[in-house]
């Protein structure tokens, strides 16, 4: 797929835009002032494969924690700030790698100018983050609610405020909980500007619903070449956001590594517990690190959907009547009783991964 070439900004050592690999980020849900808890979560996010971490800075206590967080975080940190420009200035002074603000709610032109000057001097990029809850009143009233055009206009208006103050190291996000609105907003923005885009579905929901909405929204944009960094927003452990973000990129073959399970849907020909075996394999594969080499594992129900249909799998099993075949790239390499099949498969998976 051909990606839209955007300007590039640096979040610490991570390049966003300019053709750089799409980065994955998440946001801590610990109180930022609780430095120990926040650092522990940042380390978990890094271990899961995150490239960038973000923390909320709602008050002076949170801002006071930033210098230590910046020093000890394994990830470049973005400070998420609303309403109080002093907190943005404090975050810049603390050495954060990026800011997320909405210039429209930071306190007027003079305060926007102060933040822009400080960020420019420190080399700190700013993400202009617009969503359905932060549309300017005039746009919301004119549009009659949250629309793709309104989100795009608001984001570009806020970016223009920064540009007018000599600041151009800008990323944009235009998030909405409605998939059609979110998709249309990002498509419009991509057509109208070359700022790098931070993509995601806001308020996507719990793990099951949020994963589905994010895969549809984020995956659709990425498949069109739109998006430079992403967050899968979930009402769940932030580590799950990172794992799902990585998975989306791996399934689109935009990031190396990742183990993929393919499994047949079962039918009346099935004579072994395909569902149980597939779920057991999936649970074991979930324990592998995100950096594991690319591997396709197949669990198939019968000879019809077996080695032939899953011939591109690195390793797989196909069921018979109480027995199953072990195959690699369509070639049969063993036959086992049903109760031995899972362990035989797993032994081969480990053998391949250790090569």
Coordinates of C-alpha atoms in Angstrom, one line a residue:
X1 CA 0.0 0.0 0.0
X2 CA 1.2 3.5 -0.8
X3 CA 1.3 5.8 2.3
X4 CA 0.6 9.5 2.2
X5 CA 4.0 11.3 2.6
X6 CA 3.7 13.8 5.5
X7 CA 6.0 16.1 7.2
X8 CA 8.0 14.5 10.0
X9 CA 8.3 15.4 13.7
X10 CA 10.5 13.8 16.4
X11 CA 9.0 12.5 19.6
X12 CA 12.3 11.8 21.4
X13 CA 14.0 9.3 19.2
X14 CA 10.8 8.3 17.4
X15 CA 10.2 9.8 14.0
X16 CA 6.5 10.4 13.3
X17 CA 5.6 11.1 9.6
X18 CA 7.9 11.5 6.7
X19 CA 7.6 7.9 5.7
X20 CA 8.8 6.5 9.1
X21 CA 7.2 3.3 10.3
X22 CA 3.8 3.8 11.9
X23 CA 4.4 4.1 15.7
X24 CA 2.2 2.7 18.5
X25 CA 1.4 4.7 21.6
X26 CA -0.8 4.4 24.7
X27 CA -1.7 6.6 27.6
X28 CA -1.1 5.7 31.3
X29 CA -4.3 5.5 33.4
X30 CA -2.3 5.8 36.7
X31 CA -2.4 9.2 38.6
X32 CA 0.6 10.9 37.1
X33 CA 1.7 12.2 40.5
X34 CA 2.1 8.6 41.6
X35 CA 5.5 8.3 40.0
X36 CA 6.2 4.7 41.0
X37 CA 2.9 3.4 39.6
X38 CA 3.2 5.5 36.4
X39 CA 6.8 4.3 35.8
X40 CA 5.7 0.7 36.4
X41 CA 3.0 1.1 33.8
X42 CA 5.3 2.8 31.3
X43 CA 7.7 -0.2 31.7
X44 CA 4.8 -2.6 31.0
X45 CA 3.8 -0.6 27.9
X46 CA 7.4 -0.6 26.6
X47 CA 7.6 -4.4 27.2
X48 CA 4.4 -4.8 25.2
X49 CA 6.0 -3.0 22.2
X50 CA 4.8 0.6 22.7
X51 CA 6.9 3.3 21.0
X52 CA 5.5 6.4 22.8
X53 CA 3.9 6.9 26.2
X54 CA 1.5 9.7 27.2
X55 CA 0.5 11.0 30.6
X56 CA -2.2 13.3 31.8
X57 CA -1.1 16.6 33.4
X58 CA -4.2 18.0 35.0
X59 CA -2.6 19.9 37.9
X60 CA 0.6 21.2 39.5
X61 CA 1.2 17.9 41.4
X62 CA 1.2 16.0 38.1
X63 CA 3.5 18.6 36.5
X64 CA 5.9 18.3 39.5
X65 CA 6.3 14.5 38.8
X66 CA 7.3 15.0 35.1
X67 CA 11.1 15.6 35.6
X68 CA 11.5 12.2 37.2
X69 CA 9.2 10.5 34.8
X70 CA 11.1 11.9 31.9
X71 CA 14.4 10.8 33.4
X72 CA 13.3 7.2 34.1
X73 CA 10.7 6.4 31.5
X74 CA 11.7 3.8 28.9
X75 CA 9.5 5.6 26.4
X76 CA 9.5 9.2 25.1
X77 CA 6.8 11.0 27.0
X78 CA 4.0 13.2 25.7
X79 CA 2.2 15.4 28.2
X80 CA -1.5 15.7 27.7
X81 CA -2.7 19.2 28.8
X82 CA -5.9 21.2 28.7
X83 CA -7.0 24.7 29.9
X84 CA -3.9 25.8 31.8
X85 CA -1.0 27.0 29.7
X86 CA 1.3 27.1 32.8
X87 CA 1.1 23.3 32.9
X88 CA 2.3 23.1 29.2
X89 CA 5.2 25.4 30.0
X90 CA 6.1 23.3 33.1
X91 CA 6.0 20.1 30.9
X92 CA 8.3 21.7 28.4
X93 CA 10.7 22.7 31.1
X94 CA 10.6 19.2 32.5
X95 CA 11.9 17.8 29.2
X96 CA 8.9 16.0 27.8
X97 CA 9.2 14.8 24.2
X98 CA 5.9 16.1 23.1
X99 CA 2.7 18.0 24.0
X100 CA -0.9 17.2 23.3
X101 CA -3.0 20.4 23.6
X102 CA -5.9 22.1 22.0
X103 CA -4.8 25.7 21.4
X104 CA -8.5 26.7 21.5
X105 CA -8.9 25.9 25.2
X106 CA -5.4 26.9 26.4
X107 CA -6.3 30.5 27.3
X108 CA -6.2 33.0 24.4
X109 CA -3.7 34.2 21.8
X110 CA -1.0 35.4 24.2
X111 CA -0.9 32.1 26.0
X112 CA -0.8 30.1 22.8
X113 CA 2.1 32.3 21.8
X114 CA 3.9 31.6 25.0
X115 CA 3.5 27.8 24.6
X116 CA 4.5 27.9 21.0
X117 CA 7.7 29.9 21.8
X118 CA 8.7 27.6 24.6
X119 CA 8.0 24.5 22.5
X120 CA 9.9 25.9 19.5
X121 CA 12.9 26.7 21.7
X122 CA 13.0 23.3 23.2
X123 CA 12.3 21.4 20.0
X124 CA 9.1 19.9 21.4
X125 CA 6.3 19.0 18.8
X126 CA 2.7 19.6 19.6
X127 CA -0.2 17.4 18.7
X128 CA -3.4 19.4 18.1
X129 CA -5.9 17.0 19.4
X130 CA -9.5 17.7 18.3
X131 CA -12.4 15.4 19.1
X132 CA -16.2 15.6 19.3
X133 CA -16.1 17.1 22.8
X134 CA -13.7 19.9 21.9
X135 CA -15.3 21.5 18.8
X136 CA -15.4 25.3 19.0
X137 CA -18.9 26.4 19.7
X138 CA -19.3 28.3 16.4
X139 CA -18.5 25.2 14.4
X140 CA -20.7 22.9 16.5
X141 CA -23.7 25.3 16.2
X142 CA -23.2 25.8 12.4
X143 CA -22.7 22.1 11.8
X144 CA -25.5 21.1 14.1
X145 CA -23.3 18.7 16.0
X146 CA -20.1 16.7 15.4
X147 CA -19.3 16.3 11.7
X148 CA -16.2 15.3 9.8
X149 CA -16.0 18.7 8.2
X150 CA -16.3 20.4 11.6
X151 CA -13.5 18.3 13.1
X152 CA -11.3 18.9 10.1
X153 CA -11.9 22.7 10.2
X154 CA -11.3 22.9 13.9
X155 CA -8.0 21.0 13.7
X156 CA -6.7 23.1 10.9
X157 CA -7.9 26.3 12.6
X158 CA -5.9 25.3 15.8
X159 CA -2.9 24.4 13.7
X160 CA -3.1 27.8 12.0
X161 CA -2.9 29.5 15.5
X162 CA 0.4 27.8 16.1
X163 CA 1.7 28.5 12.6
X164 CA 0.8 32.2 13.1
X165 CA 3.2 32.1 16.1
X166 CA 6.0 30.6 14.0
X167 CA 5.5 27.0 15.2
X168 CA 5.2 24.3 12.6
X169 CA 6.2 21.0 14.4
X170 CA 2.6 19.9 14.5
X171 CA 0.7 16.6 14.5
X172 CA -3.0 16.4 14.1
X173 CA -5.7 14.1 15.5
X174 CA -9.4 14.2 14.6
X175 CA -11.0 11.5 16.7
X176 CA -14.6 10.6 17.0
X177 CA -16.5 7.7 18.5
X178 CA -18.5 7.4 15.3
X179 CA -16.6 5.4 12.7
X180 CA -18.1 7.1 9.6
X181 CA -17.4 10.5 11.1
X182 CA -13.8 9.6 12.2
X183 CA -13.0 8.0 8.8
X184 CA -14.3 11.0 6.8
X185 CA -12.5 13.5 9.1
X186 CA -9.1 11.9 8.6
X187 CA -9.6 11.5 4.9
X188 CA -10.5 15.2 4.6
X189 CA -7.5 16.2 6.7
X190 CA -5.1 14.0 4.7
X191 CA -6.3 15.5 1.5
X192 CA -6.0 19.1 2.8
X193 CA -2.7 19.1 4.7
X194 CA 0.6 17.3 5.1
X195 CA 0.8 17.3 8.9
X196 CA 1.5 13.9 10.3
X197 CA -1.7 12.3 11.6
X198 CA -2.3 10.5 14.9
X199 CA -5.2 8.2 14.2
X200 CA -7.6 6.4 16.5
X201 CA -11.2 5.9 17.4
X202 CA -11.9 7.8 20.6
X203 CA -14.1 6.3 23.4
X204 CA -14.0 3.0 21.5
X205 CA -15.3 1.0 24.5
X206 CA -14.3 -2.1 26.3
X207 CA -11.8 -4.6 25.1
X208 CA -14.1 -6.6 22.8
X209 CA -16.1 -3.7 21.3
X210 CA -13.1 -1.3 21.3
X211 CA -10.9 -3.8 19.6
X212 CA -13.5 -4.2 16.8
X213 CA -14.1 -0.5 16.3
X214 CA -10.4 0.3 16.3
X215 CA -9.5 -2.5 13.9
X216 CA -12.2 -1.2 11.5
X217 CA -11.3 2.5 11.8
X218 CA -7.6 2.4 12.2
X219 CA -7.2 -0.5 9.8
X220 CA -9.2 1.2 7.1
X221 CA -7.2 4.4 7.3
X222 CA -3.9 2.5 7.3
X223 CA -4.9 0.5 4.3
X224 CA -5.5 3.7 2.5
X225 CA -2.1 5.0 3.4
X226 CA -3.4 7.5 6.0
X227 CA -1.8 7.6 9.5
X228 CA 1.6 8.1 11.0
X229 CA 1.1 7.0 14.6
X230 CA -1.8 5.4 16.3
X231 CA -3.5 4.7 19.6
X232 CA -6.1 2.0 20.2
X233 CA -8.3 3.7 22.9
X234 CA -9.8 1.1 25.2
X235 CA -11.6 1.0 28.5
X236 CA -9.1 -1.6 29.6
X237 CA -5.5 -2.1 30.7
X238 CA -3.4 0.2 28.4
X239 CA -1.1 -2.8 27.7
X240 CA -4.0 -4.2 25.6
X241 CA -4.0 -1.0 23.6
X242 CA -0.4 -1.6 22.6
X243 CA -0.9 -5.3 21.8
X244 CA -3.9 -4.5 19.6
X245 CA -2.1 -1.7 17.9
X246 CA 0.9 -3.9 17.1
X247 CA -1.5 -6.6 15.9
X248 CA -3.3 -4.3 13.5
X249 CA 0.1 -3.3 12.0
X250 CA 1.3 -6.8 11.8
X251 CA -1.8 -8.1 10.1
X252 CA -1.5 -5.3 7.5
X253 CA 2.2 -6.4 7.2
X254 CA 3.3 -2.9 8.2
X255 CA 5.4 -4.1 11.1
X256 CA 7.7 -7.1 11.2
X257 CA 7.0 -10.1 13.5
X258 CA 3.9 -11.4 15.0
X259 CA 2.4 -14.9 15.2
X260 CA -0.9 -15.3 13.3
X261 CA -3.5 -18.0 13.9
X262 CA -5.7 -19.1 11.1
X263 CA -8.5 -21.6 11.9
X264 CA -11.4 -23.1 9.9
X265 CA -15.0 -22.2 11.0
X266 CA -15.9 -25.9 11.4
X267 CA -18.7 -27.8 9.8
X268 CA -20.4 -31.2 9.8
X269 CA -17.3 -32.9 8.5
X270 CA -15.4 -32.0 11.8
X271 CA -14.5 -35.0 13.9
X272 CA -12.1 -33.4 16.4
X273 CA -12.5 -30.5 18.9
X274 CA -11.3 -27.8 16.5
X275 CA -12.7 -25.0 18.6
X276 CA -11.1 -26.2 21.8
X277 CA -7.7 -26.8 20.1
X278 CA -7.8 -23.4 18.3
X279 CA -8.6 -21.6 21.6
X280 CA -5.8 -23.4 23.4
X281 CA -3.3 -22.5 20.6
X282 CA -4.5 -18.9 20.7
X283 CA -4.0 -18.7 24.4
X284 CA -0.5 -20.0 24.2
X285 CA 0.4 -17.8 21.3
X286 CA -0.8 -14.8 23.3
X287 CA 2.0 -15.4 25.8
X288 CA 4.7 -15.0 23.1
X289 CA 6.4 -11.6 23.0
X290 CA 5.3 -9.1 20.3
X291 CA 8.7 -9.2 18.8
X292 CA 8.5 -12.9 18.0
X293 CA 9.3 -13.7 14.4
X294 CA 6.5 -13.8 11.9
X295 CA 4.8 -17.2 12.0
X296 CA 1.5 -18.5 10.6
X297 CA -0.1 -21.3 12.6
X298 CA -3.2 -23.2 11.3
X299 CA -5.9 -25.3 13.0
X300 CA -8.1 -26.9 10.4
X301 CA -11.0 -29.3 10.8
X302 CA -10.6 -31.9 8.1
X303 CA -8.7 -32.9 4.9
X304 CA -10.9 -30.5 2.8
X305 CA -9.7 -27.5 4.8
X306 CA -6.4 -29.0 5.8
X307 CA -3.0 -28.9 4.3
X308 CA -4.2 -27.7 0.9
X309 CA -6.2 -24.7 2.0
X310 CA -3.6 -23.8 4.7
X311 CA -0.6 -24.5 2.5
X312 CA 0.9 -21.1 3.3
X313 CA 0.9 -21.8 7.0
X314 CA 4.3 -22.4 8.5
X315 CA 2.9 -25.2 10.7
X316 CA -0.6 -26.5 11.3
X317 CA -2.9 -29.4 12.2
X318 CA -5.8 -30.9 10.3
X319 CA -8.4 -33.1 12.0
X320 CA -9.6 -36.6 11.1
X321 CA -11.7 -39.0 13.0
X322 CA -10.2 -38.8 16.5
X323 CA -6.8 -38.2 15.0
X324 CA -5.1 -35.4 13.2
X325 CA -2.3 -34.5 10.8
X326 CA 0.6 -32.2 11.5
X327 CA 1.7 -30.3 8.4
X328 CA 4.2 -27.6 7.4
X329 CA 3.7 -25.5 4.2
X330 CA 1.1 -28.1 3.0
X331 CA 3.4 -31.1 3.5
X332 CA 2.3 -33.7 6.0
X333 CA 5.0 -34.4 8.7
X334 CA 3.1 -36.5 11.2
X335 CA -0.1 -38.1 12.4
X336 CA -1.3 -38.1 16.1
X337 CA -4.2 -39.1 18.3
X338 CA -6.4 -36.1 19.1
X339 CA -5.2 -35.8 22.6
X340 CA -1.6 -35.6 21.4
X341 CA -2.2 -33.1 18.6
X342 CA -1.9 -29.9 20.6
X343 CA 1.4 -30.7 22.2
X344 CA 2.8 -32.0 18.9
X345 CA 1.9 -28.7 17.3
X346 CA 3.2 -26.6 20.1
X347 CA 6.5 -28.5 20.1
X348 CA 7.0 -27.6 16.4
X349 CA 6.0 -24.0 17.0
X350 CA 8.7 -23.6 19.6
X351 CA 11.2 -25.4 17.4
X352 CA 10.5 -22.9 14.6
X353 CA 10.7 -19.8 16.9
X354 CA 14.0 -20.9 18.3
X355 CA 15.7 -21.2 14.9

